[in-house]
Short mmCIF file of C-alpha atoms in Angstrom, two decimals:
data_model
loop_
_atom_site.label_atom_id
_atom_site.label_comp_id
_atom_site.label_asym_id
_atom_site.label_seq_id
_atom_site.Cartn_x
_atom_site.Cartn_y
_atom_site.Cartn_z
CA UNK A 261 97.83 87.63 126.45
CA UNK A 262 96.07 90.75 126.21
CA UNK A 263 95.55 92.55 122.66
CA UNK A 264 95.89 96.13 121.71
CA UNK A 265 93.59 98.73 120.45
CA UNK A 266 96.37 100.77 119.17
CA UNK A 267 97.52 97.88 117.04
CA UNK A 268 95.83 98.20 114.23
CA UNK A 269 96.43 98.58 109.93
CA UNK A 270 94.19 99.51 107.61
CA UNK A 271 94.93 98.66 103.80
CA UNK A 272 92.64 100.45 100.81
CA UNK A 273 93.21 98.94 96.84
CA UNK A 274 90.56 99.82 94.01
CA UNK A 275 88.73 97.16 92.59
CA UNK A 276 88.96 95.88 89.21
CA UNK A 277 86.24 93.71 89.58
CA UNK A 278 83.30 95.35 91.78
CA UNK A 279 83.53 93.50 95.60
CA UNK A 280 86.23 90.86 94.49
CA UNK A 281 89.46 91.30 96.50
CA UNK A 282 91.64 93.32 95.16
CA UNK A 283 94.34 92.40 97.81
CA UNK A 284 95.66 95.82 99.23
CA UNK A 285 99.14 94.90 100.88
CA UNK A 286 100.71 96.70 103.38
CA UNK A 287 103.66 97.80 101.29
CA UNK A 288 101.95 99.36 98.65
CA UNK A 289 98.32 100.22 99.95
CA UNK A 290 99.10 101.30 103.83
CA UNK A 291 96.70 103.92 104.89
CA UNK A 292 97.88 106.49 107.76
CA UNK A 293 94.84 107.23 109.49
CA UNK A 294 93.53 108.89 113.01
CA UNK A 295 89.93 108.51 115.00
CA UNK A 296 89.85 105.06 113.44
CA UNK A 297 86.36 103.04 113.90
CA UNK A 298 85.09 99.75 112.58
CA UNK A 299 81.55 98.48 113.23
CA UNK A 300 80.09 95.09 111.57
CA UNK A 301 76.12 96.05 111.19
CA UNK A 302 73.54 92.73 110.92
CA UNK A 303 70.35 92.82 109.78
CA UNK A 304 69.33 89.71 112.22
CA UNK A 305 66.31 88.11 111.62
CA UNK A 306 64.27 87.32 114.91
CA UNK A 307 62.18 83.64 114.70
CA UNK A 308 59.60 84.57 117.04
CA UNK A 309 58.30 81.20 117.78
CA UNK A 310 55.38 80.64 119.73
CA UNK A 311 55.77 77.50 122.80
CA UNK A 312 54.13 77.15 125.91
CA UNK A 313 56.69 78.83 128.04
CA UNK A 314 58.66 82.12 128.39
CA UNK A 315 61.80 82.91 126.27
CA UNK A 316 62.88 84.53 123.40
CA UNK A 317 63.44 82.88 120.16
CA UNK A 318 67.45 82.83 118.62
CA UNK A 319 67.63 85.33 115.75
CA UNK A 320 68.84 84.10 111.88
CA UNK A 321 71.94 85.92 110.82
CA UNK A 322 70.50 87.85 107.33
CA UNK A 323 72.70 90.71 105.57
CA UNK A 324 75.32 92.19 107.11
CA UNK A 325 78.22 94.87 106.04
CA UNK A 326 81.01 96.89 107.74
CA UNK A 327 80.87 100.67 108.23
CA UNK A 328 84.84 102.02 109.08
CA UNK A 329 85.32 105.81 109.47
CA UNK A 330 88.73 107.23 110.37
CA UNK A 331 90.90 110.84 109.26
CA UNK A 332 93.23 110.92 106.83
CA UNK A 333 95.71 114.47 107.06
CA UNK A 334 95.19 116.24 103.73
CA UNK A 335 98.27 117.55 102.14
CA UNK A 336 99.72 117.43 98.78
CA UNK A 337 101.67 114.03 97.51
CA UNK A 338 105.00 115.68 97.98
CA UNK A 339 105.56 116.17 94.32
CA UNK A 340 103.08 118.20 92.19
CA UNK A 341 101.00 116.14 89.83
CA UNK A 342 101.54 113.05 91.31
CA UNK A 343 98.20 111.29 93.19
CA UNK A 344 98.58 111.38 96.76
CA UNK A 345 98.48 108.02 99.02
CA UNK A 346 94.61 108.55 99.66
CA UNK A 347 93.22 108.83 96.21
CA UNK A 348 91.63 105.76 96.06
CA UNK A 349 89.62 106.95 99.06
CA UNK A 350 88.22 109.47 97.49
CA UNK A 351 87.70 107.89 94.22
CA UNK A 352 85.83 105.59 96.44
CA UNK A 353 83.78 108.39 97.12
CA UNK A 354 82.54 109.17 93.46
CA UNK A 355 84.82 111.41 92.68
CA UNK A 356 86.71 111.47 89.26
CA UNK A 357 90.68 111.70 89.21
CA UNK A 358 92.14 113.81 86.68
CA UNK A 359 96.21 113.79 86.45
CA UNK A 360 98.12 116.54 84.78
CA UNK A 361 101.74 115.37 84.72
CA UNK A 362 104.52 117.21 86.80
CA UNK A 363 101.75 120.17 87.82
CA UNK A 364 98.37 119.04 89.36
CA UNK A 365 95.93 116.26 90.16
CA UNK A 366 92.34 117.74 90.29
CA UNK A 367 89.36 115.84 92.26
CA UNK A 368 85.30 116.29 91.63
CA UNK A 369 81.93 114.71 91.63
CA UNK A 370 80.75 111.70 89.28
CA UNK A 371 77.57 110.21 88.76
CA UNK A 372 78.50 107.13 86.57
CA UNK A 373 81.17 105.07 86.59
CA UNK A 374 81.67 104.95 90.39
CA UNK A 375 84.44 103.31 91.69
CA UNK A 376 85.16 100.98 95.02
CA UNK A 377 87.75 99.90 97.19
CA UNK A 378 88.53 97.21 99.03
CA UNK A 379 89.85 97.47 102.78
CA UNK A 380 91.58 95.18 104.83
CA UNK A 381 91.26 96.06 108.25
CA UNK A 382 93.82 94.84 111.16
CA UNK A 383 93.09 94.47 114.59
CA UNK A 384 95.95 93.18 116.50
CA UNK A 385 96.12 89.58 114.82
CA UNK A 386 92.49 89.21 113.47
CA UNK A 387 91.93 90.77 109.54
CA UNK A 388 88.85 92.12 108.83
CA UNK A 389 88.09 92.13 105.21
CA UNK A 390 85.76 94.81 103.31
CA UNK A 391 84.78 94.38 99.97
CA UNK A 392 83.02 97.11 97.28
CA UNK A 393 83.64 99.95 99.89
CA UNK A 394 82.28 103.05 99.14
CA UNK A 395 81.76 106.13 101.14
CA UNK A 396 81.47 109.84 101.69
CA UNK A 397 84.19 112.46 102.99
CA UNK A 398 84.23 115.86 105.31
CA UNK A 399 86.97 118.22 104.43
CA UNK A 400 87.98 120.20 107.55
CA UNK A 401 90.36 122.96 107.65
CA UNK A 402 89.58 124.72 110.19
CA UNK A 403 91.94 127.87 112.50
CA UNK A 404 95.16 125.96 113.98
CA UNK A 405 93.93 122.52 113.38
CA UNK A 406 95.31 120.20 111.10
CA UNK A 407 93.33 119.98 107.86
CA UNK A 408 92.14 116.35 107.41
CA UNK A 409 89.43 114.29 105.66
CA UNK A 410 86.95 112.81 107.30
CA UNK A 411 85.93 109.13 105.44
CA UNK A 412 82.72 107.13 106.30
CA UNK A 413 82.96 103.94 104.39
CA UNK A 414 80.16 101.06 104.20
CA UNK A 415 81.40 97.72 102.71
CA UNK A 416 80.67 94.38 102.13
CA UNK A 417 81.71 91.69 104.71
CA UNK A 418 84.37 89.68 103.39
CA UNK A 419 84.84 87.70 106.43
CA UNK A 420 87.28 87.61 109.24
CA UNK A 421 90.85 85.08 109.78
CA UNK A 422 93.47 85.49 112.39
CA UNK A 423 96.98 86.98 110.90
CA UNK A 424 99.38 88.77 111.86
CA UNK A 425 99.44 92.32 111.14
CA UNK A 426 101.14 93.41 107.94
CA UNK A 427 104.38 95.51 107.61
CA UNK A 428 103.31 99.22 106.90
CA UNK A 429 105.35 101.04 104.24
CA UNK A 430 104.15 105.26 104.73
CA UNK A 431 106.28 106.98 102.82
CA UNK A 432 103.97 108.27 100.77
CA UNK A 433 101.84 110.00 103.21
CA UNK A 434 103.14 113.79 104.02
CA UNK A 435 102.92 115.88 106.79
CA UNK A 436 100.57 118.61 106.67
CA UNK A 437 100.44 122.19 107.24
CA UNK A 438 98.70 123.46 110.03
CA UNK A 439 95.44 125.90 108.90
CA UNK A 440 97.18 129.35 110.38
CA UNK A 441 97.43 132.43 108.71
CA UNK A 442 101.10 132.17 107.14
CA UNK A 443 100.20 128.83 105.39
CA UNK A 444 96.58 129.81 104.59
CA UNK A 445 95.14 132.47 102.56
CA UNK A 446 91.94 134.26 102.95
CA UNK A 447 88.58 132.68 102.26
CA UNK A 448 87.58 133.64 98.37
CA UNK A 449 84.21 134.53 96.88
CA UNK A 450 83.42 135.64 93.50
CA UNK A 451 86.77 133.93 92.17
CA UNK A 452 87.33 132.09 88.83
CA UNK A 453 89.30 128.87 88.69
CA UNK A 454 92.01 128.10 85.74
CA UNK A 455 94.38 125.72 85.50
CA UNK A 456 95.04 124.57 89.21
CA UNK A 457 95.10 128.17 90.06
CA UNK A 458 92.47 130.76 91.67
CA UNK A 459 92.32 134.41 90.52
CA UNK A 460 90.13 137.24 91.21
CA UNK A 461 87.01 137.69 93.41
CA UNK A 462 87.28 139.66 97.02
CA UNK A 463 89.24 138.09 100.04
CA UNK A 464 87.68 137.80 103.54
CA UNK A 465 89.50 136.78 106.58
CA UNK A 466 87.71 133.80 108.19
CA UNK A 467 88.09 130.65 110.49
CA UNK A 468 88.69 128.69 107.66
CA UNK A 469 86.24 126.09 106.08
CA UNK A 470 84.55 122.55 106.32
CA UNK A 471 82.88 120.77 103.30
CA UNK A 472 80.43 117.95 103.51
CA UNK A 473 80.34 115.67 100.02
CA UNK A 474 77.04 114.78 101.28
CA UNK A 475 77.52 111.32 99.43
CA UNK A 476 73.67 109.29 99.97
CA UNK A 477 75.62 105.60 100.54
CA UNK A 478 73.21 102.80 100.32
CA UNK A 479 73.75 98.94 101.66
CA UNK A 480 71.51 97.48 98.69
CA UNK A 481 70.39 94.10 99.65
CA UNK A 482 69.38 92.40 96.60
CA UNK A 483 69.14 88.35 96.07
CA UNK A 484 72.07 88.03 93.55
CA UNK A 485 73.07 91.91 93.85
CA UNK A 486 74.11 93.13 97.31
CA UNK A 487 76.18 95.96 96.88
CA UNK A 488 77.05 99.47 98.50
CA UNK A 489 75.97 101.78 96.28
CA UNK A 490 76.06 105.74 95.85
CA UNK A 491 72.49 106.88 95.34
CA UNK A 492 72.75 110.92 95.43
CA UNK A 493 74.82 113.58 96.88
CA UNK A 494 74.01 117.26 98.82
CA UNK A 495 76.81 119.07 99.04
CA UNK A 496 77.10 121.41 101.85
CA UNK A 497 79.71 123.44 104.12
CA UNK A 498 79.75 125.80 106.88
CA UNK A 499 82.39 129.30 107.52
CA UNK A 500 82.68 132.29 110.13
CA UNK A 501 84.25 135.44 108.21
CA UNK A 502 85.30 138.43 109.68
CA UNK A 503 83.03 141.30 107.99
CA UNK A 504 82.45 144.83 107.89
CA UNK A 505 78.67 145.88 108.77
CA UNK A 506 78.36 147.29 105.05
CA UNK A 507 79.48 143.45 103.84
CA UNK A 508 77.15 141.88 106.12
CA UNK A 509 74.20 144.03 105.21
CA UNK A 510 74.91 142.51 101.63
CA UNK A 511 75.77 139.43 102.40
CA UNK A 512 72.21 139.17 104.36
CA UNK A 513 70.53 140.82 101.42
CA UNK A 514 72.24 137.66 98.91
CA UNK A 515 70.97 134.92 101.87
CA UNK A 516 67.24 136.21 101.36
CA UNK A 517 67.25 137.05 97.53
CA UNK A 518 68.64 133.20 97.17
CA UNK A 519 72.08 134.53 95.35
CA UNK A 520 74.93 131.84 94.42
CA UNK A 521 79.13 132.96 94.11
CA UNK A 522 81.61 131.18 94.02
CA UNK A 523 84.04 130.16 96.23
CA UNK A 524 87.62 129.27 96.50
CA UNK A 525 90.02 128.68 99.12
CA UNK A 526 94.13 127.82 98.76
CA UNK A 527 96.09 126.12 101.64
CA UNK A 528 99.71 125.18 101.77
CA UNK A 529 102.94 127.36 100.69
CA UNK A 530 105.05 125.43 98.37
CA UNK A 531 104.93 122.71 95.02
CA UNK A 532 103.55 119.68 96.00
CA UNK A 533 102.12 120.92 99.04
CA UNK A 534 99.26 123.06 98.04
CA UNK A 535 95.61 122.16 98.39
CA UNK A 536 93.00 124.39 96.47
CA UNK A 537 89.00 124.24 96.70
CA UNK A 538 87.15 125.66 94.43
CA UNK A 539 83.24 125.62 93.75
CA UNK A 540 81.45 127.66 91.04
CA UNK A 541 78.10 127.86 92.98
CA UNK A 542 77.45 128.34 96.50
CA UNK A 543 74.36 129.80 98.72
CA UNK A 544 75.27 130.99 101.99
CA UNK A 545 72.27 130.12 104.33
CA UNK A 546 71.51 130.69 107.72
CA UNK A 547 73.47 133.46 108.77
CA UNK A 548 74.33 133.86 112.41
CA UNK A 549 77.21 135.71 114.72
CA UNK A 550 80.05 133.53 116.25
CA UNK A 551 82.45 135.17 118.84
CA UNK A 552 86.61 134.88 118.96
CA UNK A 553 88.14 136.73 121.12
CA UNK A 554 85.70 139.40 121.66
CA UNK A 555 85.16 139.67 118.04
CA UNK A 556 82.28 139.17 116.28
CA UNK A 557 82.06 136.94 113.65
CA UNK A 558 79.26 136.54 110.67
CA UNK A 559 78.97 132.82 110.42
CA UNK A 560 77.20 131.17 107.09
CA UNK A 561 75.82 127.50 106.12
CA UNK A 562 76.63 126.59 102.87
CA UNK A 563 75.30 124.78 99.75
CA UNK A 564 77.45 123.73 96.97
CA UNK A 565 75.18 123.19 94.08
CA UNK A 566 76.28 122.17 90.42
CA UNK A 567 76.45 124.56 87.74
CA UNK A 568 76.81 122.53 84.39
CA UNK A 569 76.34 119.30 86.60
CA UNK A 570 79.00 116.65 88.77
CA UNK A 571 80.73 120.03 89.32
CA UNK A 572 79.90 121.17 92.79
CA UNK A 573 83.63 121.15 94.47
CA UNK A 574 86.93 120.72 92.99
CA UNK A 575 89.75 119.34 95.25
CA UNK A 576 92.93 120.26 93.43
CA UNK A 577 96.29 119.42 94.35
CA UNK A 578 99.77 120.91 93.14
#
């Protein structure tokens, strides 16, 4: 009896204790995911032996860990100030979550203190089990797509039994908005951030954004202290905005005199629903054109560097 690809759950729990099961369930810890890819890595250890014919020698199973990616849609938790279903994916990700009751939950780097998850992935009857997962995340919200997160997590193998598939409870995740002008504004530089809200700065019409966390993840293989570990992070993003020659004459002169703004961008229409970025100190780099429509486009790379430090990007929900 064959079994399918499309029959698969994925289950994400924080740890209490770093790499001990924290037993996600499928009622409580469900994750609703896209582009969903599991890969078991081994560092195999080859004999090599030397005999008096032709053959190759077996290899020694050494280290080994899992590396699952998959998209999660990014919307708001339905009801402002509560944590939406994929927070402990991106406190998995080193970044600190900050809950301000009945108005906002805010998201940005760490340092210390990171956290981990541990995922239980399904595959049509056999789980897969991941332990002290941690990871990095793309932000995409880019023209008339969906705006999603992008999650590469590295884990520990926790081994492998056949069971059946858990029930999948998904109430919590929402359905997004799709990046388009009525539910997104423009893109924001020179902008201050307060209290879950943007204000100020000068609005330019763009193709929207993508943000790379740029998280360094590390499978540390240590007698005694394997572990997946989050060794540095280099923040970076990309936009196309739709500029007059006088603003891109002054943009270019900001790329080659090395000047930082800041940013902000605000998706989604209504409480609950509403998705704000925000970073106090971005370079715009390597400036080229981009074409839509038989319109030109000035298209930037960006770095989001810290100003005060672990303050690079600020995911805000409300």
């Amino acid at each position: 009896m064959p079994r399918y690809r499309r029959n698969a759950a994925i289950l994400a729990k924080i740890e209490t204790t770093y790499a001990v099961d924290a037993a996600p369930t499928g009622a409580q810890n469900a994750l609703l995911v896209s582009n969903l890819e599991i890969s078991h890595n081994y560092n195999n250890v080859d004999r090599e032996l030397i005999r008096p014919y032709f053959g190759g020698s077996e290899q020694l199973a050494a280290t080994r860990h899992l590396e699952i990616s998959f998209e999660v849609e990014l919307a708001g938790a339905g009801t402002a100030g509560n944590a939406p279903a994929y927070g402990p994916l991106l406190r998995a990700c080193a970044l600190q979550e900050t809950v301000t009751a009945g108005n906002r939950v805010e998201y940005m780097p760490r340092t210390a203190g990171q956290e981990s998850v541990t995922i239980h992935y399904h595959m049509d009857g056999v789980r897969h089990v991941a332990l002290g997962c941690r990871g990095s995340v793309e932000i995409k919200m880019s023209l008339n797509e969906r705006p999603v997160l992008a999650f590469k997590m590295l884990g520990l193998d926790g081994g492998a039994s056949a069971q059946a598939n858990p029930s999948l409870t998904l109430t919590a995740w929402q359905r997004p908005l799709a990046i388009t002008d009525p539910n997104t504004g423009d893109l924001n530089l020179g902008c201050t951030y307060s209290a879950g809200a943007l204000s100020g700065g000068t609005n330019f019409p763009s193709r929207g954004l993508t943000i790379n966390l740029g998280n360094d993840v590390k499978h540390i293989q240590l007698l005694g202290g394997e572990s997946v570990e989050i060794t540095g992070r280099d923040t970076t993003g990309a936009c196309a905005l739709d500029l007059t020659a006088a603003q891109e004459v002054s943009f270019r002169a900001d790329v080659n005199a090395n000047a930082t703004t800041t940013l902000g961008f605000q998706h989604g229409t209504a409480a609950g629903g509403i998705v704000v970025l925000h970073a106090p100190a971005v370079q715009r780099i390597n400036p080229k054109y981009e074409e839509q429509d038989g319109i030109v486009l000035a298209a930037f790379d960006l770095r989001l560097l810290p100003s005060v430090g672990s303050d690079e990007l600020r995911l805000v929900l409300r």
